[in-house]
PDB file of C-alpha atoms in Angstrom:
ATOM      1  CA  MET A 200    -106.475 163.885  25.288  1.00  0.00           C
ATOM      2  CA  LYS A 201    -110.293 163.405  25.448  1.00  0.00           C
ATOM      3  CA  THR A 202    -112.273 167.430  25.533  1.00  0.00           C
ATOM      4  CA  VAL A 203    -115.624 168.548  27.297  1.00  0.00           C
ATOM      5  CA  LEU A 204    -117.417 171.569  27.446  1.00  0.00           C
ATOM      6  CA  ILE A 205    -119.366 172.322  30.333  1.00  0.00           C
ATOM      7  CA  THR A 206    -121.951 175.456  30.355  1.00  0.00           C
ATOM      8  CA  GLY A 207    -122.773 177.022  33.853  1.00  0.00           C
ATOM      9  CA  THR A 208    -119.181 176.680  35.450  1.00  0.00           C
ATOM     10  CA  SER A 209    -119.032 180.029  37.996  1.00  0.00           C
ATOM     11  CA  LYS A 210    -120.359 178.240  40.848  1.00  0.00           C
ATOM     12  CA  GLY A 211    -122.009 175.111  42.400  1.00  0.00           C
ATOM     13  CA  ILE A 212    -122.323 172.042  40.005  1.00  0.00           C
ATOM     14  CA  GLY A 213    -121.047 173.522  37.280  1.00  0.00           C
ATOM     15  CA  LEU A 214    -117.778 174.269  38.983  1.00  0.00           C
ATOM     16  CA  GLU A 215    -117.188 171.252  40.209  1.00  0.00           C
ATOM     17  CA  THR A 216    -117.606 169.129  37.293  1.00  0.00           C
ATOM     18  CA  ALA A 217    -115.469 171.458  35.973  1.00  0.00           C
ATOM     19  CA  LEU A 218    -112.724 170.502  38.787  1.00  0.00           C
ATOM     20  CA  VAL A 219    -113.724 167.168  38.153  1.00  0.00           C
ATOM     21  CA  PHE A 220    -112.839 166.103  34.566  1.00  0.00           C
ATOM     22  CA  GLY A 221    -110.151 168.462  34.773  1.00  0.00           C
ATOM     23  CA  ARG A 222    -108.741 166.407  37.409  1.00  0.00           C
ATOM     24  CA  ALA A 223    -109.326 162.722  35.595  1.00  0.00           C
ATOM     25  CA  GLY A 224    -107.016 164.354  32.403  1.00  0.00           C
ATOM     26  CA  TYR A 225    -109.802 165.935  30.226  1.00  0.00           C
ATOM     27  CA  LYS A 226    -109.060 169.209  28.807  1.00  0.00           C
ATOM     28  CA  VAL A 227    -112.187 171.179  29.427  1.00  0.00           C
ATOM     29  CA  PHE A 228    -113.889 174.008  28.235  1.00  0.00           C
ATOM     30  CA  ALA A 229    -115.231 175.717  31.002  1.00  0.00           C
ATOM     31  CA  THR A 230    -118.265 178.907  30.151  1.00  0.00           C
ATOM     32  CA  MET A 231    -120.097 180.987  31.766  1.00  0.00           C
ATOM     33  CA  ARG A 232    -121.628 184.394  31.169  1.00  0.00           C
ATOM     34  CA  ASN A 233    -118.895 186.697  33.113  1.00  0.00           C
ATOM     35  CA  PRO A 234    -115.429 185.217  33.325  1.00  0.00           C
ATOM     36  CA  GLU A 235    -113.895 188.323  34.655  1.00  0.00           C
ATOM     37  CA  ASN A 236    -115.412 187.331  37.687  1.00  0.00           C
ATOM     38  CA  ALA A 237    -113.887 183.704  38.289  1.00  0.00           C
ATOM     39  CA  THR A 238    -110.943 184.548  39.862  1.00  0.00           C
ATOM     40  CA  ALA A 239    -110.738 182.016  42.796  1.00  0.00           C
ATOM     41  CA  PHE A 240    -111.757 179.523  39.631  1.00  0.00           C
ATOM     42  CA  LYS A 241    -108.719 181.032  37.797  1.00  0.00           C
ATOM     43  CA  GLN A 242    -106.225 180.746  40.723  1.00  0.00           C
ATOM     44  CA  GLN A 243    -107.266 176.954  41.626  1.00  0.00           C
ATOM     45  CA  ILE A 244    -106.890 175.897  37.785  1.00  0.00           C
ATOM     46  CA  LYS A 245    -103.227 177.520  38.303  1.00  0.00           C
ATOM     47  CA  ASP A 246    -102.419 175.608  41.728  1.00  0.00           C
ATOM     48  CA  GLU A 247    -103.660 172.341  40.474  1.00  0.00           C
ATOM     49  CA  SER A 248    -101.983 172.762  36.980  1.00  0.00           C
ATOM     50  CA  LEU A 249    -105.463 171.454  35.619  1.00  0.00           C
ATOM     51  CA  ALA A 250    -105.793 171.523  31.638  1.00  0.00           C
ATOM     52  CA  ILE A 251    -109.030 174.196  31.890  1.00  0.00           C
ATOM     53  CA  ASN A 252    -109.773 176.789  29.933  1.00  0.00           C
ATOM     54  CA  ILE A 253    -112.110 179.602  30.866  1.00  0.00           C
ATOM     55  CA  SER A 254    -114.589 181.548  28.514  1.00  0.00           C
ATOM     56  CA  ALA A 255    -117.584 183.354  27.906  1.00  0.00           C
ATOM     57  CA  ILE A 256    -121.050 181.779  26.444  1.00  0.00           C
ATOM     58  CA  ASP A 257    -124.546 182.847  27.202  1.00  0.00           C
ATOM     59  CA  VAL A 258    -126.391 180.628  26.790  1.00  0.00           C
ATOM     60  CA  ASP A 259    -129.357 183.020  26.864  1.00  0.00           C
ATOM     61  CA  ASN A 260    -128.208 184.167  23.166  1.00  0.00           C
ATOM     62  CA  ASP A 261    -127.798 182.928  20.032  1.00  0.00           C
ATOM     63  CA  ASP A 262    -124.499 184.492  18.617  1.00  0.00           C
ATOM     64  CA  SER A 263    -122.680 184.138  21.818  1.00  0.00           C
ATOM     65  CA  VAL A 264    -123.181 180.239  21.977  1.00  0.00           C
ATOM     66  CA  LYS A 265    -122.205 180.442  17.931  1.00  0.00           C
ATOM     67  CA  ASN A 266    -119.480 182.231  18.172  1.00  0.00           C
ATOM     68  CA  GLY A 267    -118.220 181.041  21.961  1.00  0.00           C
ATOM     69  CA  ILE A 268    -118.290 177.661  20.324  1.00  0.00           C
ATOM     70  CA  ASP A 269    -117.043 178.277  17.078  1.00  0.00           C
ATOM     71  CA  ALA A 270    -113.863 179.775  18.996  1.00  0.00           C
ATOM     72  CA  ILE A 271    -113.520 176.652  20.686  1.00  0.00           C
ATOM     73  CA  LEU A 272    -113.560 174.385  17.723  1.00  0.00           C
ATOM     74  CA  LYS A 273    -111.125 176.094  16.036  1.00  0.00           C
ATOM     75  CA  GLU A 274    -109.105 175.219  18.982  1.00  0.00           C
ATOM     76  CA  ILE A 275    -109.650 171.646  18.574  1.00  0.00           C
ATOM     77  CA  GLU A 276    -111.132 168.988  15.960  1.00  0.00           C
ATOM     78  CA  PHE A 277    -113.806 167.776  18.450  1.00  0.00           C
ATOM     79  CA  ILE A 278    -115.742 168.005  21.801  1.00  0.00           C
ATOM     80  CA  ASP A 279    -115.849 164.208  23.500  1.00  0.00           C
ATOM     81  CA  VAL A 280    -118.733 165.392  26.026  1.00  0.00           C
ATOM     82  CA  LEU A 281    -120.957 168.153  26.459  1.00  0.00           C
ATOM     83  CA  VAL A 282    -122.471 168.914  29.848  1.00  0.00           C
ATOM     84  CA  ASN A 283    -125.406 171.511  29.604  1.00  0.00           C
ATOM     85  CA  ASN A 284    -125.271 172.380  32.912  1.00  0.00           C
ATOM     86  CA  ALA A 285    -126.024 176.379  32.858  1.00  0.00           C
ATOM     87  CA  GLY A 286    -129.524 176.931  34.746  1.00  0.00           C
ATOM     88  CA  ILE A 287    -131.280 179.492  36.413  1.00  0.00           C
ATOM     89  CA  GLU A 288    -134.205 179.257  38.898  1.00  0.00           C
ATOM     90  CA  ARG A 289    -137.698 181.638  40.498  1.00  0.00           C
ATOM     91  CA  HIS A 290    -139.602 180.392  42.625  1.00  0.00           C
ATOM     92  CA  GLY A 291    -143.075 181.577  43.781  1.00  0.00           C
ATOM     93  CA  SER A 292    -146.543 181.475  43.449  1.00  0.00           C
ATOM     94  CA  ILE A 293    -148.057 181.477  39.777  1.00  0.00           C
ATOM     95  CA  GLU A 294    -149.874 184.156  40.549  1.00  0.00           C
ATOM     96  CA  GLU A 295    -147.252 186.256  42.118  1.00  0.00           C
ATOM     97  CA  LEU A 296    -144.529 185.595  39.304  1.00  0.00           C
ATOM     98  CA  THR A 297    -144.077 187.434  37.070  1.00  0.00           C
ATOM     99  CA  MET A 298    -143.782 186.706  33.316  1.00  0.00           C
ATOM    100  CA  LYS A 299    -140.642 187.525  32.434  1.00  0.00           C
ATOM    101  CA  ASP A 300    -139.539 185.089  35.438  1.00  0.00           C
ATOM    102  CA  PHE A 301    -141.031 182.646  33.235  1.00  0.00           C
ATOM    103  CA  LYS A 302    -139.104 183.213  30.390  1.00  0.00           C
ATOM    104  CA  SER A 303    -136.240 183.546  31.808  1.00  0.00           C
ATOM    105  CA  THR A 304    -136.367 180.452  33.394  1.00  0.00           C
ATOM    106  CA  MET A 305    -137.322 179.208  30.135  1.00  0.00           C
ATOM    107  CA  GLU A 306    -134.660 180.216  28.083  1.00  0.00           C
ATOM    108  CA  THR A 307    -131.920 179.204  29.780  1.00  0.00           C
ATOM    109  CA  ASN A 308    -132.935 176.222  31.194  1.00  0.00           C
ATOM    110  CA  TYR A 309    -134.733 174.812  28.047  1.00  0.00           C
ATOM    111  CA  PHE A 310    -133.743 176.976  25.499  1.00  0.00           C
ATOM    112  CA  GLY A 311    -129.635 177.532  26.016  1.00  0.00           C
ATOM    113  CA  VAL A 312    -129.661 174.058  26.331  1.00  0.00           C
ATOM    114  CA  LEU A 313    -130.912 173.501  23.107  1.00  0.00           C
ATOM    115  CA  ARG A 314    -128.333 176.360  21.246  1.00  0.00           C
ATOM    116  CA  CYS A 315    -125.521 174.532  22.332  1.00  0.00           C
ATOM    117  CA  ILE A 316    -126.822 170.953  21.480  1.00  0.00           C
ATOM    118  CA  LYS A 317    -127.494 172.650  17.863  1.00  0.00           C
ATOM    119  CA  SER A 318    -123.980 174.101  18.097  1.00  0.00           C
ATOM    120  CA  LEU A 319    -122.534 170.795  18.417  1.00  0.00           C
ATOM    121  CA  LEU A 320    -124.696 168.253  17.260  1.00  0.00           C
ATOM    122  CA  PRO A 321    -123.577 168.207  13.224  1.00  0.00           C
ATOM    123  CA  GLN A 322    -119.940 167.363  14.517  1.00  0.00           C
ATOM    124  CA  MET A 323    -120.748 164.603  16.890  1.00  0.00           C
ATOM    125  CA  ARG A 324    -123.193 163.411  13.939  1.00  0.00           C
ATOM    126  CA  LYS A 325    -120.464 163.109  11.236  1.00  0.00           C
ATOM    127  CA  ASN A 326    -117.838 161.552  13.588  1.00  0.00           C
ATOM    128  CA  ARG A 327    -120.785 159.245  14.726  1.00  0.00           C
ATOM    129  CA  LYS A 328    -119.527 159.598  18.518  1.00  0.00           C
ATOM    130  CA  GLY A 329    -120.083 162.348  21.658  1.00  0.00           C
ATOM    131  CA  CYS A 330    -121.919 161.988  24.550  1.00  0.00           C
ATOM    132  CA  ILE A 331    -124.735 165.036  25.591  1.00  0.00           C
ATOM    133  CA  ILE A 332    -125.250 164.892  29.538  1.00  0.00           C
ATOM    134  CA  ASN A 333    -128.199 167.658  30.182  1.00  0.00           C
ATOM    135  CA  VAL A 334    -128.540 168.328  34.037  1.00  0.00           C
ATOM    136  CA  ALA A 335    -132.389 168.449  34.536  1.00  0.00           C
ATOM    137  CA  SER A 336    -133.441 167.748  37.728  1.00  0.00           C
ATOM    138  CA  VAL A 337    -135.829 165.748  40.379  1.00  0.00           C
ATOM    139  CA  SER A 338    -138.313 168.711  39.634  1.00  0.00           C
ATOM    140  CA  GLY A 339    -138.454 167.422  35.898  1.00  0.00           C
ATOM    141  CA  HIS A 340    -140.817 164.798  37.044  1.00  0.00           C
ATOM    142  CA  ILE A 341    -142.328 166.306  40.575  1.00  0.00           C
ATOM    143  CA  SER A 342    -144.289 169.856  39.899  1.00  0.00           C
ATOM    144  CA  SER A 343    -145.521 171.633  43.153  1.00  0.00           C
ATOM    145  CA  SER A 344    -145.336 175.293  44.182  1.00  0.00           C
ATOM    146  CA  PRO A 345    -143.272 177.335  44.516  1.00  0.00           C
ATOM    147  CA  LEU A 346    -141.492 175.798  41.846  1.00  0.00           C
ATOM    148  CA  GLY A 347    -143.911 175.527  38.779  1.00  0.00           C
ATOM    149  CA  ALA A 348    -142.027 177.731  36.769  1.00  0.00           C
ATOM    150  CA  TYR A 349    -138.906 175.911  37.273  1.00  0.00           C
ATOM    151  CA  ALA A 350    -140.714 172.436  37.091  1.00  0.00           C
ATOM    152  CA  ALA A 351    -141.677 173.264  33.749  1.00  0.00           C
ATOM    153  CA  SER A 352    -138.083 174.283  32.142  1.00  0.00           C
ATOM    154  CA  LYS A 353    -136.974 170.809  33.599  1.00  0.00           C
ATOM    155  CA  PHE A 354    -139.989 169.126  32.596  1.00  0.00           C
ATOM    156  CA  ALA A 355    -139.372 170.374  28.812  1.00  0.00           C
ATOM    157  CA  LEU A 356    -135.956 169.661  28.866  1.00  0.00           C
ATOM    158  CA  GLU A 357    -136.456 166.014  30.214  1.00  0.00           C
ATOM    159  CA  ALA A 358    -138.599 165.902  27.121  1.00  0.00           C
ATOM    160  CA  VAL A 359    -136.437 166.963  24.671  1.00  0.00           C
ATOM    161  CA  SER A 360    -133.385 164.956  25.813  1.00  0.00           C
ATOM    162  CA  GLU A 361    -135.883 161.928  25.695  1.00  0.00           C
ATOM    163  CA  ALA A 362    -136.666 162.864  22.360  1.00  0.00           C
ATOM    164  CA  LEU A 363    -133.149 163.303  21.054  1.00  0.00           C
ATOM    165  CA  ALA A 364    -131.739 159.823  22.838  1.00  0.00           C
ATOM    166  CA  GLY A 365    -133.669 158.196  20.292  1.00  0.00           C
ATOM    167  CA  GLU A 366    -132.428 160.414  17.453  1.00  0.00           C
ATOM    168  CA  VAL A 367    -128.745 160.224  17.816  1.00  0.00           C
ATOM    169  CA  LYS A 368    -128.290 156.593  18.765  1.00  0.00           C
ATOM    170  CA  PRO A 369    -127.801 155.243  15.471  1.00  0.00           C
ATOM    171  CA  PHE A 370    -124.791 158.023  15.226  1.00  0.00           C
ATOM    172  CA  ASN A 371    -123.716 156.377  18.174  1.00  0.00           C
ATOM    173  CA  ILE A 372    -124.435 159.648  20.385  1.00  0.00           C
ATOM    174  CA  ARG A 373    -125.195 158.880  23.988  1.00  0.00           C
ATOM    175  CA  VAL A 374    -127.902 161.172  25.744  1.00  0.00           C
ATOM    176  CA  ALA A 375    -127.709 161.175  29.426  1.00  0.00           C
ATOM    177  CA  ILE A 376    -130.450 163.130  31.774  1.00  0.00           C
ATOM    178  CA  VAL A 377    -128.865 163.991  35.185  1.00  0.00           C
ATOM    179  CA  GLU A 378    -131.219 164.280  38.044  1.00  0.00           C
ATOM    180  CA  PRO A 379    -130.056 166.059  41.292  1.00  0.00           C
ATOM    181  CA  GLY A 380    -132.726 165.988  44.279  1.00  0.00           C
ATOM    182  CA  ILE A 381    -131.950 168.808  46.980  1.00  0.00           C
ATOM    183  CA  ILE A 382    -128.271 169.822  46.431  1.00  0.00           C
ATOM    184  CA  ASN A 383    -126.047 172.059  48.326  1.00  0.00           C
ATOM    185  CA  THR A 384    -126.081 175.071  46.099  1.00  0.00           C
ATOM    186  CA  GLN A 385    -126.871 178.565  46.176  1.00  0.00           C
ATOM    187  CA  MET A 386    -129.968 177.983  44.248  1.00  0.00           C
ATOM    188  CA  ALA A 387    -131.438 175.343  46.952  1.00  0.00           C
ATOM    189  CA  GLN A 388    -130.179 177.912  49.798  1.00  0.00           C
ATOM    190  CA  ASP A 389    -132.232 180.847  47.538  1.00  0.00           C
ATOM    191  CA  ILE A 390    -135.190 178.606  47.611  1.00  0.00           C
ATOM    192  CA  LYS A 391    -134.628 177.840  51.910  1.00  0.00           C
ATOM    193  CA  ALA A 392    -135.346 181.095  52.175  1.00  0.00           C
ATOM    194  CA  SER A 393    -138.339 181.641  50.069  1.00  0.00           C
ATOM    195  CA  GLY A 394    -141.607 182.846  51.997  1.00  0.00           C
ATOM    196  CA  ASN A 395    -143.733 186.424  52.519  1.00  0.00           C
ATOM    197  CA  SER A 396    -146.261 184.871  50.099  1.00  0.00           C
ATOM    198  CA  LEU A 397    -149.799 185.169  49.791  1.00  0.00           C
ATOM    199  CA  TYR A 398    -149.695 181.008  48.933  1.00  0.00           C
ATOM    200  CA  PRO A 399    -148.767 178.928  52.125  1.00  0.00           C
ATOM    201  CA  GLN A 400    -147.291 176.348  49.404  1.00  0.00           C
ATOM    202  CA  VAL A 401    -144.832 179.080  48.949  1.00  0.00           C
ATOM    203  CA  ASN A 402    -144.156 179.831  52.684  1.00  0.00           C
ATOM    204  CA  ARG A 403    -143.722 176.405  54.069  1.00  0.00           C
ATOM    205  CA  PHE A 404    -141.848 175.086  51.279  1.00  0.00           C
ATOM    206  CA  GLY A 405    -138.670 176.575  52.242  1.00  0.00           C
ATOM    207  CA  GLY A 406    -138.497 174.418  55.003  1.00  0.00           C
ATOM    208  CA  LEU A 407    -138.376 171.489  53.300  1.00  0.00           C
ATOM    209  CA  PHE A 408    -135.136 172.613  52.163  1.00  0.00           C
ATOM    210  CA  ALA A 409    -133.741 174.278  55.480  1.00  0.00           C
ATOM    211  CA  ALA A 410    -134.476 170.732  56.726  1.00  0.00           C
ATOM    212  CA  SER A 411    -132.720 168.719  54.228  1.00  0.00           C
ATOM    213  CA  LEU A 412    -129.765 170.987  53.916  1.00  0.00           C
ATOM    214  CA  GLU A 413    -128.898 170.399  57.457  1.00  0.00           C
ATOM    215  CA  THR A 414    -127.393 167.191  56.397  1.00  0.00           C
ATOM    216  CA  PRO A 415    -126.034 168.899  53.006  1.00  0.00           C
ATOM    217  CA  THR A 416    -125.373 166.737  49.586  1.00  0.00           C
ATOM    218  CA  SER A 417    -122.085 168.488  48.342  1.00  0.00           C
ATOM    219  CA  ALA A 418    -122.531 169.304  44.101  1.00  0.00           C
ATOM    220  CA  THR A 419    -119.170 167.197  44.178  1.00  0.00           C
ATOM    221  CA  LEU A 420    -121.879 164.648  44.483  1.00  0.00           C
ATOM    222  CA  VAL A 421    -123.470 165.210  40.483  1.00  0.00           C
ATOM    223  CA  ALA A 422    -120.043 165.955  39.190  1.00  0.00           C
ATOM    224  CA  ASP A 423    -118.377 162.528  40.156  1.00  0.00           C
ATOM    225  CA  LYS A 424    -122.025 161.115  39.008  1.00  0.00           C
ATOM    226  CA  ILE A 425    -121.713 163.205  35.398  1.00  0.00           C
ATOM    227  CA  LEU A 426    -118.352 162.232  35.264  1.00  0.00           C
ATOM    228  CA  GLU A 427    -119.191 158.642  36.044  1.00  0.00           C
ATOM    229  CA  ILE A 428    -121.719 158.468  33.112  1.00  0.00           C
ATOM    230  CA  ALA A 429    -119.034 159.827  30.248  1.00  0.00           C
ATOM    231  CA  GLU A 430    -116.184 157.374  31.657  1.00  0.00           C
ATOM    232  CA  ILE A 431    -118.945 154.142  31.576  1.00  0.00           C
ATOM    233  CA  GLU A 432    -120.340 154.711  28.196  1.00  0.00           C
ATOM    234  CA  THR A 433    -123.662 153.829  29.535  1.00  0.00           C
ATOM    235  CA  TRP A 434    -126.796 154.006  27.535  1.00  0.00           C
ATOM    236  CA  LYS A 435    -128.994 154.511  30.514  1.00  0.00           C
ATOM    237  CA  LEU A 436    -131.283 157.686  29.893  1.00  0.00           C
ATOM    238  CA  ARG A 437    -132.287 159.092  33.406  1.00  0.00           C
ATOM    239  CA  HIS A 438    -129.589 159.024  36.348  1.00  0.00           C
ATOM    240  CA  PRO A 439    -131.708 160.471  40.102  1.00  0.00           C
ATOM    241  CA  ILE A 440    -128.650 161.746  42.178  1.00  0.00           C
ATOM    242  CA  GLY A 441    -128.444 161.949  45.841  1.00  0.00           C
ATOM    243  CA  PRO A 442    -130.280 160.390  48.931  1.00  0.00           C
ATOM    244  CA  ASP A 443    -133.444 161.882  48.275  1.00  0.00           C
ATOM    245  CA  ALA A 444    -133.638 162.075  44.593  1.00  0.00           C
ATOM    246  CA  GLU A 445    -135.152 158.643  43.674  1.00  0.00           C
ATOM    247  CA  PRO A 446    -137.675 158.474  47.138  1.00  0.00           C
ATOM    248  CA  PHE A 447    -138.707 161.903  46.358  1.00  0.00           C
ATOM    249  CA  ILE A 448    -139.829 160.487  42.408  1.00  0.00           C
ATOM    250  CA  ALA A 449    -141.364 157.341  43.841  1.00  0.00           C
ATOM    251  CA  TRP A 450    -143.013 159.246  46.416  1.00  0.00           C
ATOM    252  CA  ARG A 451    -145.096 161.110  43.710  1.00  0.00           C
ATOM    253  CA  ALA A 452    -144.854 158.247  41.439  1.00  0.00           C
ATOM    254  CA  SER A 453    -146.865 156.413  44.002  1.00  0.00           C
ATOM    255  CA  MET A 454    -149.963 158.908  44.296  1.00  0.00           C
ATOM    256  CA  THR A 455    -152.521 159.507  41.858  1.00  0.00           C
ATOM    257  CA  ASP A 456    -152.445 163.058  40.128  1.00  0.00           C
ATOM    258  CA  GLU A 457    -155.634 163.670  42.414  1.00  0.00           C
ATOM    259  CA  GLU A 458    -153.945 162.492  45.823  1.00  0.00           C
ATOM    260  CA  TRP A 459    -150.851 164.713  44.676  1.00  0.00           C
ATOM    261  CA  VAL A 460    -152.994 168.336  43.942  1.00  0.00           C
ATOM    262  CA  ASN A 461    -154.808 167.310  47.454  1.00  0.00           C
ATOM    263  CA  TRP A 462    -151.064 167.126  49.399  1.00  0.00           C
ATOM    264  CA  ASN A 463    -150.024 170.200  47.992  1.00  0.00           C
ATOM    265  CA  ALA A 464    -153.388 171.841  48.943  1.00  0.00           C
ATOM    266  CA  ALA A 465    -153.678 170.332  52.304  1.00  0.00           C
ATOM    267  CA  ASN A 466    -153.470 173.093  55.729  1.00  0.00           C
ATOM    268  CA  ASP A 467    -150.179 173.439  56.898  1.00  0.00           C
ATOM    269  CA  ASP A 468    -150.678 170.740  60.093  1.00  0.00           C
ATOM    270  CA  ASP A 469    -151.460 168.051  57.604  1.00  0.00           C
ATOM    271  CA  TRP A 470    -148.300 169.039  54.993  1.00  0.00           C
ATOM    272  CA  TYR A 471    -145.834 168.960  57.636  1.00  0.00           C
ATOM    273  CA  LYS A 472    -147.349 165.774  59.205  1.00  0.00           C
ATOM    274  CA  ALA A 473    -147.070 163.912  55.505  1.00  0.00           C
ATOM    275  CA  VAL A 474    -143.609 165.521  55.458  1.00  0.00           C
ATOM    276  CA  GLU A 475    -142.113 164.081  58.767  1.00  0.00           C
ATOM    277  CA  GLN A 476    -143.839 160.988  58.104  1.00  0.00           C
ATOM    278  CA  SER A 477    -142.634 160.771  54.678  1.00  0.00           C
ATOM    279  CA  PHE A 478    -139.148 161.780  54.708  1.00  0.00           C
ATOM    280  CA  GLY A 479    -138.016 161.989  58.655  1.00  0.00           C
ATOM    281  CA  LEU A 480    -137.463 165.835  58.101  1.00  0.00           C
ATOM    282  CA  ASN A 481    -139.245 168.591  60.529  1.00  0.00           C
ATOM    283  CA  ALA A 482    -140.095 171.314  57.845  1.00  0.00           C
ATOM    284  CA  ARG A 483    -141.632 173.230  60.810  1.00  0.00           C
ATOM    285  CA  LYS A 484    -138.619 174.234  62.528  1.00  0.00           C
ATOM    286  CA  VAL A 485    -137.647 177.367  60.452  1.00  0.00           C
ATOM    287  CA  GLN A 486    -141.183 178.915  60.234  1.00  0.00           C
TER     288      GLN A 486
END
């Protein structure tokens, strides 16, 4: 039986990924900060008779990651797939976000991934096999207010993943970066509600998310893609996911840096018109 370790499985993409792998016959180690709150998840595992073990790992903490993974490796010989999904989001203007917001976002989304990779990589290298799937974001390519702190962490994750892929390929270890667009998760719902800022970019950005979420993309789409990456043994590095992911990335790539800055700095009327012309989304309606 193949094995997978997934971080951040209490809800959203992580929860759905654990279920998808479990249903595919994997032995799943689903980790989260507070397993005592996973009552519904535990019941679903029981109802479906899935081989999913829930355990506590706080990716922000060196000892928690080491002790949690060491305990798992005492139970089994090898982890075939590591899915680094745990992540947080803080949104707001650069001026209005606190230093704590910036540090906590980087701690979880970047350093948390590194802790897990460094804990499992020695055994993958020794066995000359393995797959590491890092859940980044379209925001790993595109940075705009109010997601500056979040994008910084995802840019960093993209960079270290790209470097890692070249290092470990000679040991037959695959690295893949998953880049979801706007997915119907609690994180997206929180951004949808953003507003009350000194900066108009923050206030209007929630409208873009609200308009997109009127035709929501389920987290199961991302989970299914993560399983597919693990199963087909592809060496492709980046995997945009969702109907808006590749269009958003291509849209940013079509602009010069100066054009991108000017679009973000535009007045409200011009910004809303550009969103509607480019994506057919009426971001004004929630304002």
